[in-house]
Amino acid sequence: MRLSTKGRYAVTAMMDLAIHETKGPVTLADISDCQDISLSYLEQLFSKLRRKNLVRGVRGPGGGYQLARPATEITIAAIIAAVDEKVDSTCSEGKEPCGQDQECLTHELWCGLSRQIYSFLDSITLAAFLSRPSVQAVIRRQERDHHRPGIPPVTVA
Amino acid sequence: MRLSTKGRYAVTAMMDLAIHETKGPVTLADISDCQDISLSYLEQLFSKLRRKNLVRGVRGPGGGYQLARPATEITIAAIIAAVDEKVDSTCSEGKEPCGQDQECLTHELWCGLSRQIYSFLDSITLAAFLSRPSVQAVIRRQERDHHRPGIPPVTVA
DNA sequence: CTAATACTTGACTAAATTGCTCGGTTTATC
DNA sequence: GATAAACCGAGCAATTTAGTCAAGTATTAG
């Protein structure tokens, strides 16, 4: 499990999709404009997200991206893992049979911690996060003030 | 809050210190050997850890590093933050007054999540982690099998 | 059909980060 | 004073991040 700006981009973009879920697909160009990320970079990230079945692309005019599954079934951990896609040689899948015992010790300790972090992030779904009152407040405030009017609040099933 | 191999090195090294707390200081050379990290890189990391008052260096022969505070008062978040020391321009301390509203939205959403991750890692102290039964089992197994004999199990106050 | 829209792919690049080598300086112990 | 360790800093190679550019392919409105 790693956390970097890459993961942040992916997560915020997915939040964007979730927020506008009820309207049609969201184009990468929109996200690129709003969040100030280059289009091509987004394309790379979404290519990975699509391969992991987290988003679905809709081609042709009026197309864009949608969540491939309900927001209740997409966890933060899944999003981050999708774009990081480390073979995770650090944990599980030991490369060498662990020569030094000491190395093995700290290795195992870190893995324990790593698993804990992962399951924490895996316990947070997009829907759950977006339905938090403080988050909803932010979303509504933004909605009232600006373009893309009339977007209904995210309704979590 | 970022998570990378750098943070992993720092955390595992701190675990090492905590485990051998009752014996004297641990030298970086020891850690370097055991965990297969270069000495100079460790020095850089420990320089940061020392500046954040997480470890104390003991110079001269027989010297090394010790925890500067009891393991019960050192959290995983503190360790990672010490070595990453991002000015964290992403969160808090807004750089620009946030031109686009949309940008501001996702920005705030991410910050909410980021805070959650941080407080999670901040809730785990070195002592708490090392006292977990599964972790103790790993430590004891390693102890029985190998060098540095007779190291007593970590006792959490 | 045609053209516009939008996704897809790949090659390539600049900047940042990671991890390391090397050389030195202090400080404390024997 | 020799030695073992922490400290310090410049600099470098490899990797990752983030991005550009260019040439596609698929879909659908008209």
Short mmCIF file of C-alpha atoms (C1' of nucleotides) in Angstrom, two decimals:
data_model
loop_
_atom_site.label_atom_id
_atom_site.label_comp_id
_atom_site.label_asym_id
_atom_site.label_seq_id
_atom_site.Cartn_x
_atom_site.Cartn_y
_atom_site.Cartn_z
CA MET A 1 0.00 0.00 0.00
CA ARG A 2 1.43 3.31 -1.07
CA LEU A 3 0.10 6.80 -0.87
CA SER A 4 1.19 9.48 -3.29
CA THR A 5 -0.16 12.23 -5.47
CA LYS A 6 -0.93 9.59 -8.05
CA GLY A 7 -3.34 7.94 -5.69
CA ARG A 8 -4.76 11.30 -4.76
CA TYR A 9 -5.51 12.12 -8.39
CA ALA A 10 -7.22 8.80 -8.87
CA VAL A 11 -9.30 9.09 -5.72
CA THR A 12 -10.42 12.65 -6.34
CA ALA A 13 -11.29 11.84 -9.93
CA MET A 14 -13.36 8.89 -8.74
CA MET A 15 -15.10 11.15 -6.24
CA ASP A 16 -15.94 13.42 -9.12
CA LEU A 17 -17.49 10.54 -11.01
CA ALA A 18 -19.46 9.47 -7.98
CA ILE A 19 -20.80 12.98 -7.38
CA HIS A 20 -22.02 13.30 -10.94
CA GLU A 21 -23.17 9.72 -11.16
CA THR A 22 -26.80 10.59 -11.80
CA LYS A 23 -25.99 12.85 -14.71
CA GLY A 24 -24.46 11.21 -17.72
CA PRO A 25 -20.82 10.22 -18.16
CA VAL A 26 -18.10 12.67 -17.16
CA THR A 27 -15.44 13.43 -19.74
CA LEU A 28 -11.80 13.40 -18.85
CA ALA A 29 -11.56 16.85 -20.39
CA ASP A 30 -13.92 18.12 -17.68
CA ILE A 31 -11.89 16.59 -14.90
CA SER A 32 -8.72 17.83 -16.51
CA ASP A 33 -10.07 21.38 -16.53
CA CYS A 34 -11.53 21.34 -13.05
CA GLN A 35 -8.73 19.61 -11.23
CA ASP A 36 -5.88 20.90 -13.28
CA ILE A 37 -4.42 17.57 -14.26
CA SER A 38 -3.19 16.92 -17.78
CA LEU A 39 -5.60 15.02 -19.99
CA SER A 40 -3.07 12.42 -21.04
CA TYR A 41 -2.06 11.71 -17.50
CA LEU A 42 -5.70 11.19 -16.60
CA GLU A 43 -6.02 8.86 -19.55
CA GLN A 44 -3.20 6.76 -18.18
CA LEU A 45 -4.78 6.60 -14.76
CA PHE A 46 -8.23 5.79 -16.11
CA SER A 47 -6.79 3.12 -18.32
CA LYS A 48 -5.68 1.36 -15.14
CA LEU A 49 -8.95 2.03 -13.37
CA ARG A 50 -10.84 0.56 -16.28
CA ARG A 51 -8.70 -2.54 -16.40
CA LYS A 52 -9.48 -3.08 -12.73
CA ASN A 53 -13.16 -2.70 -13.51
CA LEU A 54 -13.63 0.40 -11.40
CA VAL A 55 -14.84 2.66 -14.22
CA ARG A 56 -16.59 2.15 -17.53
CA GLY A 57 -15.83 4.26 -20.59
CA VAL A 58 -18.65 5.41 -22.86
CA ARG A 59 -17.51 6.27 -26.33
CA GLY A 60 -18.87 8.61 -28.92
CA PRO A 61 -20.35 12.08 -28.57
CA GLY A 62 -21.79 12.66 -25.14
CA GLY A 63 -19.57 9.92 -23.79
CA GLY A 64 -17.15 9.91 -20.91
CA TYR A 65 -16.54 7.79 -17.84
CA GLN A 66 -18.87 6.34 -15.26
CA LEU A 67 -18.36 4.19 -12.22
CA ALA A 68 -18.40 0.58 -13.30
CA ARG A 69 -19.94 -0.46 -10.01
CA PRO A 70 -22.11 1.28 -7.43
CA ALA A 71 -20.17 3.66 -5.24
CA THR A 72 -21.05 1.47 -2.28
CA GLU A 73 -18.86 -1.26 -3.69
CA ILE A 74 -15.78 0.79 -4.49
CA THR A 75 -13.25 1.24 -1.73
CA ILE A 76 -10.48 3.78 -1.45
CA ALA A 77 -7.98 0.96 -1.16
CA ALA A 78 -9.13 -0.52 -4.46
CA ILE A 79 -8.66 2.78 -6.24
CA ILE A 80 -5.19 3.36 -4.89
CA ALA A 81 -4.13 -0.21 -5.53
CA ALA A 82 -5.36 0.05 -9.11
CA VAL A 83 -3.14 2.98 -10.06
CA ASP A 84 -0.14 1.95 -7.98
CA GLU A 85 -0.20 -1.63 -9.07
CA LYS A 86 3.01 -2.51 -7.36
CA VAL A 87 3.68 -6.17 -7.63
CA ASP A 88 4.10 -5.54 -3.95
CA SER A 89 7.31 -7.49 -3.72
CA THR A 90 7.64 -6.05 -0.24
CA CYS A 91 4.83 -8.02 1.22
CA SER A 92 3.39 -11.41 0.57
CA GLU A 93 4.90 -13.15 -2.44
CA GLY A 94 8.35 -13.22 -0.87
CA LYS A 95 10.97 -12.79 -3.52
CA GLU A 96 13.86 -14.54 -1.81
CA PRO A 97 13.20 -17.05 0.91
CA CYS A 98 14.39 -14.35 3.25
CA GLY A 99 18.07 -14.93 3.94
CA GLN A 100 18.61 -13.10 7.20
CA ASP A 101 16.29 -13.80 10.06
CA GLN A 102 16.45 -10.23 11.18
CA GLU A 103 15.41 -9.08 7.77
CA CYS A 104 12.53 -11.48 7.96
CA LEU A 105 11.52 -10.07 11.31
CA THR A 106 11.14 -6.46 10.32
CA HIS A 107 9.75 -7.59 7.02
CA GLU A 108 6.98 -9.41 8.78
CA LEU A 109 6.39 -6.57 11.19
CA TRP A 110 5.97 -4.09 8.38
CA CYS A 111 3.63 -6.41 6.58
CA GLY A 112 1.44 -6.61 9.63
CA LEU A 113 1.21 -2.86 9.74
CA SER A 114 0.74 -2.64 6.01
CA ARG A 115 -2.18 -5.02 6.16
CA GLN A 116 -3.74 -2.90 8.87
CA ILE A 117 -3.46 0.23 6.75
CA TYR A 118 -4.87 -1.57 3.77
CA SER A 119 -7.89 -2.91 5.60
CA PHE A 120 -8.53 0.53 7.00
CA LEU A 121 -8.63 2.06 3.53
CA ASP A 122 -10.56 -0.93 2.31
CA SER A 123 -13.25 -0.22 4.87
CA ILE A 124 -14.00 3.17 3.34
CA THR A 125 -16.20 3.08 0.27
CA LEU A 126 -16.65 6.05 -2.04
CA ALA A 127 -20.31 6.19 -1.09
CA ALA A 128 -19.61 6.07 2.62
CA PHE A 129 -17.09 8.84 2.41
CA LEU A 130 -19.25 11.07 0.24
CA SER A 131 -22.28 10.61 2.44
CA ARG A 132 -20.52 12.01 5.47
CA PRO A 133 -22.33 15.15 6.62
CA SER A 134 -19.24 17.33 6.48
CA VAL A 135 -18.52 16.18 2.96
CA GLN A 136 -22.11 16.70 1.85
CA ALA A 137 -21.92 20.23 3.16
CA VAL A 138 -18.90 20.95 1.01
CA ILE A 139 -20.57 19.45 -2.04
CA ARG A 140 -23.78 21.42 -1.55
CA ARG A 141 -21.94 24.67 -1.01
CA GLN A 142 -20.03 24.21 -4.23
CA GLU A 143 -23.18 23.30 -6.09
CA ARG A 144 -25.12 26.34 -5.00
CA ASP A 145 -22.33 28.66 -5.98
CA HIS A 146 -21.38 27.50 -9.39
CA HIS A 147 -21.80 25.99 -12.82
CA ARG A 148 -23.24 22.55 -13.42
CA PRO A 149 -26.38 23.64 -11.59
CA GLY A 150 -28.99 21.35 -10.18
CA ILE A 151 -26.84 18.36 -9.52
CA PRO A 152 -28.68 16.37 -6.90
CA PRO A 153 -26.80 15.31 -3.79
CA VAL A 154 -25.26 11.91 -3.82
CA THR A 155 -27.78 9.40 -2.64
CA VAL A 156 -26.36 6.33 -1.09
CA ALA A 157 -28.56 3.33 -1.58
CA MET B 1 0.45 12.05 4.52
CA ARG B 2 2.45 9.95 2.16
CA LEU B 3 3.39 6.33 2.27
CA SER B 4 6.49 5.08 0.52
CA THR B 5 9.51 2.87 1.03
CA LYS B 6 11.16 5.77 2.80
CA GLY B 7 8.50 5.69 5.47
CA ARG B 8 8.79 1.93 5.63
CA TYR B 9 12.52 2.11 6.27
CA ALA B 10 11.97 4.63 9.02
CA VAL B 11 9.21 2.67 10.69
CA THR B 12 11.01 -0.66 10.60
CA ALA B 13 14.17 0.93 11.92
CA MET B 14 12.21 2.46 14.77
CA MET B 15 10.68 -0.93 15.50
CA ASP B 16 14.19 -2.29 15.69
CA LEU B 17 15.12 0.35 18.24
CA ALA B 18 12.01 -0.32 20.27
CA ILE B 19 12.64 -4.06 20.32
CA HIS B 20 16.20 -3.61 21.59
CA GLU B 21 15.31 -0.75 23.88
CA THR B 22 16.41 -2.52 27.04
CA LYS B 23 19.83 -3.34 25.68
CA GLY B 24 22.06 -0.40 24.92
CA PRO B 25 21.93 1.83 21.87
CA VAL B 26 21.62 0.25 18.44
CA THR B 27 24.18 1.28 15.82
CA LEU B 28 23.14 2.23 12.34
CA ALA B 29 25.68 -0.27 11.07
CA ASP B 30 23.66 -3.03 12.73
CA ILE B 31 20.45 -1.88 11.14
CA SER B 32 22.20 -1.44 7.84
CA ASP B 33 23.43 -5.03 7.93
CA CYS B 34 20.20 -6.58 9.10
CA GLN B 35 17.78 -4.70 6.93
CA ASP B 36 20.01 -4.24 3.95
CA ILE B 37 19.82 -0.45 3.73
CA SER B 38 22.88 1.66 3.04
CA LEU B 39 24.46 3.29 6.06
CA SER B 40 24.41 6.77 4.59
CA TYR B 41 20.77 6.56 3.72
CA LEU B 42 20.00 5.51 7.26
CA GLU B 43 22.03 8.45 8.51
CA GLN B 44 19.88 10.79 6.47
CA LEU B 45 16.71 9.27 7.81
CA PHE B 46 17.92 9.32 11.38
CA SER B 47 19.02 12.88 11.03
CA LYS B 48 15.42 13.76 10.40
CA LEU B 49 14.15 11.50 13.15
CA ARG B 50 16.56 13.12 15.58
CA ARG B 51 15.53 16.62 14.61
CA LYS B 52 11.94 15.66 15.31
CA ASN B 53 13.02 14.36 18.70
CA LEU B 54 12.04 10.79 17.98
CA VAL B 55 15.49 9.30 18.54
CA ARG B 56 18.57 10.23 20.52
CA GLY B 57 22.07 9.63 19.20
CA VAL B 58 24.85 8.44 21.51
CA ARG B 59 28.28 9.16 20.17
CA GLY B 60 31.51 7.30 20.61
CA PRO B 61 32.27 3.61 20.90
CA GLY B 62 29.36 1.62 22.28
CA GLY B 63 27.09 4.35 21.05
CA GLY B 64 24.22 4.23 18.64
CA TYR B 65 20.62 5.34 18.65
CA GLN B 66 17.86 5.03 21.20
CA LEU B 67 14.26 6.11 21.23
CA ALA B 68 14.12 9.67 22.53
CA ARG B 69 10.76 9.01 24.14
CA PRO B 70 8.99 5.91 25.42
CA ALA B 71 7.58 3.74 22.69
CA THR B 72 4.13 4.44 24.07
CA GLU B 73 4.47 8.03 22.99
CA ILE B 74 5.71 7.49 19.45
CA THR B 75 3.10 7.03 16.75
CA ILE B 76 3.51 5.59 13.29
CA ALA B 77 2.21 8.85 11.85
CA ALA B 78 4.90 10.84 13.64
CA ILE B 79 7.63 8.63 12.21
CA ILE B 80 6.37 8.84 8.67
CA ALA B 81 5.77 12.56 8.87
CA ALA B 82 9.30 13.07 10.19
CA VAL B 83 11.02 11.53 7.19
CA ASP B 84 8.60 12.77 4.58
CA GLU B 85 8.46 16.28 5.87
CA LYS B 86 6.37 17.53 3.01
CA VAL B 87 5.33 21.10 3.56
CA ASP B 88 2.07 19.47 2.62
CA SER B 89 1.03 22.22 0.27
CA THR B 90 -1.78 19.93 -0.76
CA CYS B 91 -3.68 20.23 2.45
CA SER B 92 -4.17 23.00 4.95
CA GLU B 93 -2.05 26.05 4.30
CA GLY B 94 -3.77 26.67 0.97
CA LYS B 95 -1.30 28.08 -1.49
CA GLU B 96 -3.68 29.98 -3.72
CA PRO B 97 -7.08 31.07 -2.48
CA CYS B 98 -8.34 28.28 -4.68
CA GLY B 99 -9.35 29.76 -8.03
CA GLN B 100 -11.87 27.25 -9.32
CA ASP B 101 -14.61 26.10 -7.06
CA GLN B 102 -14.46 22.66 -8.44
CA GLU B 103 -10.82 22.47 -7.65
CA CYS B 104 -11.62 23.57 -4.16
CA LEU B 105 -14.23 20.86 -3.83
CA THR B 106 -12.08 17.89 -4.61
CA HIS B 107 -9.27 19.55 -2.71
CA GLU B 108 -11.38 19.66 0.40
CA LEU B 109 -12.67 16.16 -0.11
CA TRP B 110 -9.18 14.79 -0.35
CA CYS B 111 -8.13 16.67 2.74
CA GLY B 112 -10.95 15.13 4.69
CA LEU B 113 -9.80 11.68 3.68
CA SER B 114 -6.19 12.56 4.29
CA ARG B 115 -6.97 13.66 7.81
CA GLN B 116 -8.74 10.40 8.42
CA ILE B 117 -5.73 8.41 7.29
CA TYR B 118 -3.43 10.50 9.40
CA SER B 119 -5.45 10.14 12.57
CA PHE B 120 -5.60 6.42 11.96
CA LEU B 121 -1.84 6.13 11.79
CA ASP B 122 -1.54 8.54 14.67
CA SER B 123 -3.61 6.22 16.81
CA ILE B 124 -1.03 3.44 16.51
CA THR B 125 1.97 3.77 18.79
CA LEU B 126 5.14 1.75 18.38
CA ALA B 127 4.49 0.10 21.73
CA ALA B 128 0.90 -0.76 20.89
CA PHE B 129 1.88 -2.33 17.62
CA LEU B 130 4.75 -4.31 19.05
CA SER B 131 2.68 -5.62 21.93
CA ARG B 132 0.17 -7.26 19.63
CA PRO B 133 0.21 -11.03 20.23
CA SER B 134 0.86 -11.90 16.62
CA VAL B 135 3.79 -9.50 16.53
CA GLN B 136 5.19 -10.81 19.80
CA ALA B 137 5.07 -14.28 18.37
CA VAL B 138 7.20 -13.24 15.41
CA ILE B 139 9.68 -11.51 17.67
CA ARG B 140 10.03 -14.48 19.99
CA ARG B 141 10.45 -16.92 17.17
CA GLN B 142 13.24 -14.88 15.69
CA GLU B 143 14.90 -14.51 19.07
CA ARG B 144 14.92 -18.21 19.84
CA ASP B 145 16.44 -19.09 16.50
CA HIS B 146 19.26 -16.65 16.17
CA HIS B 147 22.04 -14.31 17.18
CA ARG B 148 21.61 -11.56 19.73
CA PRO B 149 20.44 -14.16 22.23
CA GLY B 150 18.55 -13.44 25.37
CA ILE B 151 16.81 -10.30 24.29
CA PRO B 152 13.81 -9.98 26.55
CA PRO B 153 10.43 -9.47 24.98
CA VAL B 154 9.30 -5.93 24.62
CA THR B 155 7.52 -4.89 27.75
CA VAL B 156 5.00 -2.20 27.30
CA ALA B 157 4.58 -0.10 30.38
"C1'" DC C 1 -21.74 7.93 -44.90
"C1'" DT C 2 -19.31 11.35 -42.56
"C1'" DA C 3 -17.63 13.93 -39.15
"C1'" DA C 4 -17.32 14.97 -34.45
"C1'" DT C 5 -16.45 13.13 -30.14
"C1'" DA C 6 -13.91 10.59 -27.08
"C1'" DC C 7 -11.31 6.67 -25.71
"C1'" DT C 8 -6.63 4.07 -26.58
"C1'" DT C 9 -1.96 3.42 -27.12
"C1'" DG C 10 2.88 4.20 -27.33
"C1'" DA C 11 7.05 6.80 -27.44
"C1'" DC C 12 9.36 10.20 -25.39
"C1'" DT C 13 10.78 13.81 -21.82
"C1'" DA C 14 11.44 16.88 -17.69
"C1'" DA C 15 11.32 17.07 -12.93
"C1'" DA C 16 11.25 15.07 -8.50
"C1'" DT C 17 12.33 11.49 -5.37
"C1'" DT C 18 14.96 7.62 -3.82
"C1'" DG C 19 18.81 5.51 -2.48
"C1'" DC C 20 23.59 5.48 -2.53
"C1'" DT C 21 28.96 6.59 -2.60
"C1'" DC C 22 32.40 9.20 -0.71
"C1'" DG C 23 34.76 12.19 2.10
"C1'" DG C 24 35.08 14.41 5.98
"C1'" DT C 25 34.13 16.24 11.27
"C1'" DT C 26 33.18 15.59 15.85
"C1'" DT C 27 32.63 12.99 20.26
"C1'" DA C 28 33.49 9.53 23.58
"C1'" DT C 29 35.66 5.19 25.04
"C1'" DC C 30 39.57 2.15 25.94
"C1'" DG D 1 45.95 8.45 20.69
"C1'" DA D 2 43.55 4.86 18.31
"C1'" DT D 3 39.09 3.49 17.52
"C1'" DA D 4 34.06 3.39 17.13
"C1'" DA D 5 30.50 5.53 16.59
"C1'" DA D 6 27.35 9.67 15.50
"C1'" DC D 7 27.07 13.66 12.51
"C1'" DC D 8 27.42 16.53 8.13
"C1'" DG D 9 27.15 17.76 3.20
"C1'" DA D 10 28.07 17.59 -1.83
"C1'" DG D 11 27.08 15.01 -5.50
"C1'" DC D 12 25.33 11.14 -8.49
"C1'" DA D 13 22.62 7.19 -10.62
"C1'" DA D 14 18.24 4.91 -10.86
"C1'" DT D 15 13.52 5.15 -10.49
"C1'" DT D 16 9.11 7.21 -10.34
"C1'" DT D 17 6.06 10.94 -11.31
"C1'" DA D 18 3.81 13.74 -14.26
"C1'" DG D 19 3.36 15.31 -18.43
"C1'" DT D 20 3.57 16.12 -23.83
"C1'" DC D 21 2.91 14.68 -28.43
"C1'" DA D 22 1.23 11.99 -32.01
"C1'" DA D 23 -1.25 8.59 -34.20
"C1'" DG D 24 -4.59 5.71 -33.81
"C1'" DT D 25 -9.73 3.19 -32.97
"C1'" DA D 26 -14.56 3.00 -31.75
"C1'" DT D 27 -19.08 5.23 -31.44
"C1'" DT D 28 -22.77 7.95 -32.55
"C1'" DA D 29 -25.23 12.32 -34.17
"C1'" DG D 30 -26.73 14.21 -38.19
#
